[in-house]
Amino acid sequence: MSKQIQELELELGFSIFERSRNRVVGLTEPGREVIEVAQRILNQVSSLKNIREDYSAQEVGTLTIATTHTHARYILPSVIKNFMQRNPGVRIGIQQGNPTEVCEILEAGEADLAVGTETMRPFPGLLRLPCFEITRSLIARKGHPILRLKNLTLEAIARYPMIAHDPHRSGRWKILDAFEREGITPTILFDAVDADVSKTYVELGLGIAILATQAVDPRHDRELRARDVSHLFEGSTSYVSLRTNTYLRRFILDFIALLAPQLSPDQVRSALRAREQGPK
């Protein structure tokens, strides 16, 4: 491999790698450009393989989804059930993380698509298509005094200890921003990694929580009660994220349409083409 790299550098007329005592220690500036071009070529080769598989074995393959806990636990199950009934030859794989992590998984080529809310940093190599809105609800143990209030306010909520979101999730900073704008400091008991952990401690009576409305299931959360607080806290947008310069197999487009019916296969393909071509 080192000989092939040296031959390529000789052909190009510049070094791709920085070396120290015959050891590779990094990329040169033009080397970074070469790697980007090579990655695009590899993506196109992968796309050719996907096209072949689409037309030779359309209903067979693997769909790997990178997604957050809330989506995997509360939003995607019905979508995946419908998808598997329509595509029995397709295996499903799920990788879980916070919104930023799931886009990193997709960016690294370890998933076919990502489903999550707003990220902590931009991902210029991904196309992010809005799917639906996630609203907020206040969750408390049944019998909690806050449930007797006719009108919920930020001041009333701040009187009780709160179990907060993971700092890496958009829900946390949107909730805290609402308090900060009004000059109110809520009492944060501790940070919970996901909605299920939050509900466990709310059920113990240790505090209240502001969670995605979709994360409340009356069939299972029998000791909890929910109140809509979408008038107090900004919601989040759920996105499906895709790598650009990648051919999407038909069953991937089918999954997206089941998740967000407004995103038809033609619309997704058009959005990808527009993103790949860039501004004119």
XYZ file of C-alpha atoms in Angstrom:
280
model
C 0.000 0.000 0.000
C 2.814 2.445 0.848
C 4.326 1.862 -2.587
C 0.995 2.634 -4.253
C 0.667 5.834 -2.233
C 4.176 6.895 -3.205
C 3.355 6.231 -6.865
C 0.183 8.317 -6.530
C 2.122 11.168 -4.906
C 4.667 10.997 -7.723
C 1.868 11.140 -10.299
C 0.183 14.076 -8.538
C 3.397 15.961 -7.952
C 2.854 16.589 -4.230
C 2.819 14.729 -0.915
C -0.485 13.502 0.450
C 0.856 12.676 3.910
C 3.141 14.528 6.287
C 5.997 12.281 7.374
C 8.526 12.320 10.159
C 11.365 9.785 10.117
C 9.491 7.711 7.538
C 6.360 7.646 9.691
C 3.040 9.173 8.628
C 2.058 11.870 11.128
C -0.791 13.598 9.300
C -2.226 14.919 6.052
C -0.828 17.769 4.004
C -3.216 20.514 2.909
C -3.544 19.121 -0.653
C -3.700 15.652 0.912
C -6.914 16.602 2.693
C -8.397 17.580 -0.670
C -7.338 14.221 -2.111
C -9.025 12.362 0.754
C -12.262 14.289 0.193
C -12.248 13.405 -3.514
C -11.445 9.769 -2.689
C -14.348 9.653 -0.237
C -16.707 10.947 -2.913
C -15.440 8.276 -5.311
C -16.014 5.561 -2.692
C -19.536 6.892 -2.122
C -20.237 6.670 -5.836
C -18.894 3.095 -5.978
C -21.186 2.230 -3.065
C -24.067 3.876 -4.920
C -23.409 1.704 -7.977
C -23.591 -1.396 -5.779
C -26.870 -0.157 -4.286
C -28.332 0.397 -7.762
C -27.339 -3.143 -8.728
C -28.946 -4.560 -5.583
C -32.082 -2.461 -6.102
C -32.722 -3.909 -9.528
C -31.555 -7.462 -8.870
C -32.999 -7.999 -5.370
C -35.237 -5.056 -4.585
C -36.825 -6.445 -1.428
C -33.670 -7.826 0.195
C -31.139 -5.876 2.227
C -30.376 -4.213 5.553
C -31.617 -0.850 6.782
C -29.537 0.627 9.599
C -31.135 3.532 11.450
C -29.239 5.839 13.810
C -31.711 7.439 16.186
C -32.320 8.792 19.667
C -33.904 6.967 22.580
C -37.182 8.893 22.369
C -37.590 8.115 18.684
C -36.517 4.468 19.023
C -38.775 3.852 22.022
C -41.885 5.896 21.272
C -42.044 7.025 17.632
C -40.388 4.443 15.394
C -41.943 1.135 16.592
C -45.173 1.538 14.611
C -43.232 2.807 11.590
C -40.840 -0.154 11.722
C -43.720 -2.615 12.149
C -45.443 -1.273 9.015
C -42.149 -1.204 7.139
C -41.332 -4.831 7.959
C -44.776 -5.948 6.845
C -44.202 -4.193 3.512
C -40.549 -5.263 3.192
C -40.204 -8.728 4.797
C -36.813 -9.345 3.193
C -35.187 -6.295 4.793
C -33.390 -6.577 8.126
C -33.511 -3.623 10.531
C -30.576 -2.430 12.624
C -30.781 0.413 15.158
C -27.888 2.431 16.565
C -28.723 4.796 19.399
C -27.244 8.091 20.573
C -28.061 11.725 21.197
C -29.021 13.893 18.171
C -25.432 14.891 17.427
C -24.093 11.353 17.866
C -26.626 9.818 15.474
C -25.576 12.270 12.750
C -21.940 11.393 13.431
C -22.813 7.704 13.017
C -24.490 8.488 9.692
C -21.617 10.722 8.590
C -19.171 7.872 9.268
C -21.148 5.566 6.969
C -22.313 3.313 9.809
C -26.023 3.920 9.142
C -28.271 4.501 6.135
C -30.179 7.367 7.723
C -30.532 9.191 11.026
C -33.673 10.294 12.839
C -33.401 12.913 15.576
C -33.926 16.502 16.619
C -31.617 19.525 16.447
C -27.873 18.881 16.749
C -25.212 20.739 18.728
C -23.140 21.411 15.589
C -23.731 21.622 11.821
C -23.269 18.677 9.463
C -22.532 20.151 6.022
C -22.211 16.711 4.425
C -25.745 15.693 5.401
C -29.158 16.599 4.043
C -31.609 17.097 6.920
C -35.301 16.983 6.030
C -37.912 18.073 8.612
C -40.457 15.353 9.420
C -42.689 16.469 12.295
C -42.777 18.561 15.468
C -42.290 17.282 19.002
C -44.249 19.180 21.653
C -43.609 19.313 25.416
C -45.606 18.002 28.353
C -45.100 18.342 32.087
C -44.896 14.943 33.780
C -45.682 14.470 37.480
C -46.659 11.631 39.784
C -50.442 11.396 40.126
C -51.634 13.440 43.089
C -48.796 15.957 42.742
C -49.990 19.468 43.726
C -48.863 20.989 40.419
C -51.523 18.938 38.643
C -54.264 20.819 40.510
C -53.235 24.196 39.090
C -55.685 25.564 36.550
C -53.083 27.609 34.680
C -49.531 26.340 34.495
C -46.838 29.022 34.454
C -43.052 28.986 34.452
C -43.103 30.442 37.971
C -45.304 27.601 39.218
C -43.168 24.937 37.570
C -39.973 26.433 39.025
C -41.275 25.911 42.581
C -40.709 22.161 42.287
C -37.473 20.196 41.787
C -37.016 19.166 38.187
C -35.377 16.191 36.535
C -33.730 17.682 33.453
C -32.702 16.433 30.030
C -29.242 15.269 29.047
C -27.230 18.452 28.227
C -26.511 17.064 24.731
C -30.185 17.125 23.736
C -31.963 20.136 22.290
C -34.874 19.674 24.677
C -32.766 20.674 27.665
C -31.498 23.987 26.367
C -34.878 24.931 24.907
C -36.505 24.330 28.289
C -33.834 26.214 30.231
C -33.918 29.065 27.692
C -37.625 29.558 28.414
C -36.879 30.045 32.123
C -33.868 32.254 31.442
C -35.850 34.622 29.203
C -38.186 35.272 32.137
C -35.366 35.607 34.670
C -36.392 32.425 36.482
C -33.951 29.831 37.817
C -35.488 26.358 38.135
C -34.243 23.819 40.664
C -32.521 21.034 38.725
C -32.414 17.895 40.861
C -30.213 15.993 38.387
C -29.807 15.245 34.681
C -31.402 12.119 33.222
C -30.011 10.416 30.147
C -33.402 9.710 28.542
C -37.172 9.927 28.992
C -37.519 6.506 30.619
C -34.973 7.374 33.307
C -36.726 10.705 33.903
C -40.095 9.002 34.319
C -38.668 6.444 36.739
C -37.604 9.164 39.176
C -40.752 11.214 38.638
C -42.754 8.113 39.538
C -40.756 7.880 42.782
C -41.979 11.371 43.620
C -38.523 12.953 43.491
C -39.471 15.696 41.065
C -41.268 16.698 37.892
C -40.026 16.624 34.295
C -40.666 18.331 30.975
C -40.602 15.661 28.276
C -41.614 15.089 24.686
C -45.370 14.549 24.636
C -44.795 11.410 22.570
C -42.790 9.906 25.460
C -45.889 9.583 27.646
C -47.775 6.304 27.301
C -50.926 6.166 29.479
C -51.094 2.379 29.071
C -47.765 1.917 30.852
C -47.245 5.147 32.806
C -50.165 4.508 35.142
C -48.645 6.327 38.110
C -47.897 9.441 36.068
C -49.981 12.287 34.733
C -49.184 14.702 31.901
C -50.112 18.338 31.254
C -49.549 20.105 27.953
C -46.973 22.907 28.273
C -46.411 23.645 24.591
C -47.485 27.249 25.304
C -44.515 27.620 27.675
C -41.743 25.679 25.960
C -40.631 25.650 22.348
C -40.969 22.296 20.649
C -38.333 20.487 18.609
C -38.304 19.460 14.977
C -37.579 15.840 14.136
C -35.430 15.383 11.041
C -34.462 12.490 8.838
C -30.829 12.966 7.826
C -29.157 11.483 4.750
C -25.663 11.478 3.306
C -25.358 13.427 0.083
C -23.841 11.876 -3.058
C -25.360 8.523 -2.084
C -27.905 6.406 -3.949
C -30.857 5.532 -1.724
C -32.321 2.089 -2.196
C -36.058 1.930 -2.713
C -36.775 0.417 0.684
C -34.972 3.338 2.362
C -37.252 5.755 0.524
C -40.216 3.608 1.566
C -39.174 3.876 5.220
C -38.885 7.664 4.964
C -42.368 7.907 3.418
C -43.809 5.829 6.278
C -42.066 8.043 8.840
C -43.082 11.317 7.170
C -45.765 10.846 4.480
C -45.095 14.323 3.083
C -41.608 13.150 2.033
C -42.348 11.112 -1.076
C -39.513 9.267 -2.854
C -39.541 11.857 -5.651
C -39.317 14.726 -3.155
C -36.411 13.117 -1.306
C -34.518 12.434 -4.536
C -35.140 16.008 -5.728
C -33.891 17.432 -2.420
C -30.742 15.296 -2.635
C -30.060 16.373 -6.226
C -30.559 20.035 -5.344
C -28.196 19.721 -2.379
C -25.540 17.897 -4.417
C -25.673 20.425 -7.260
C -25.468 23.366 -4.860
C -26.573 26.942 -5.580
C -26.568 28.016 -9.214
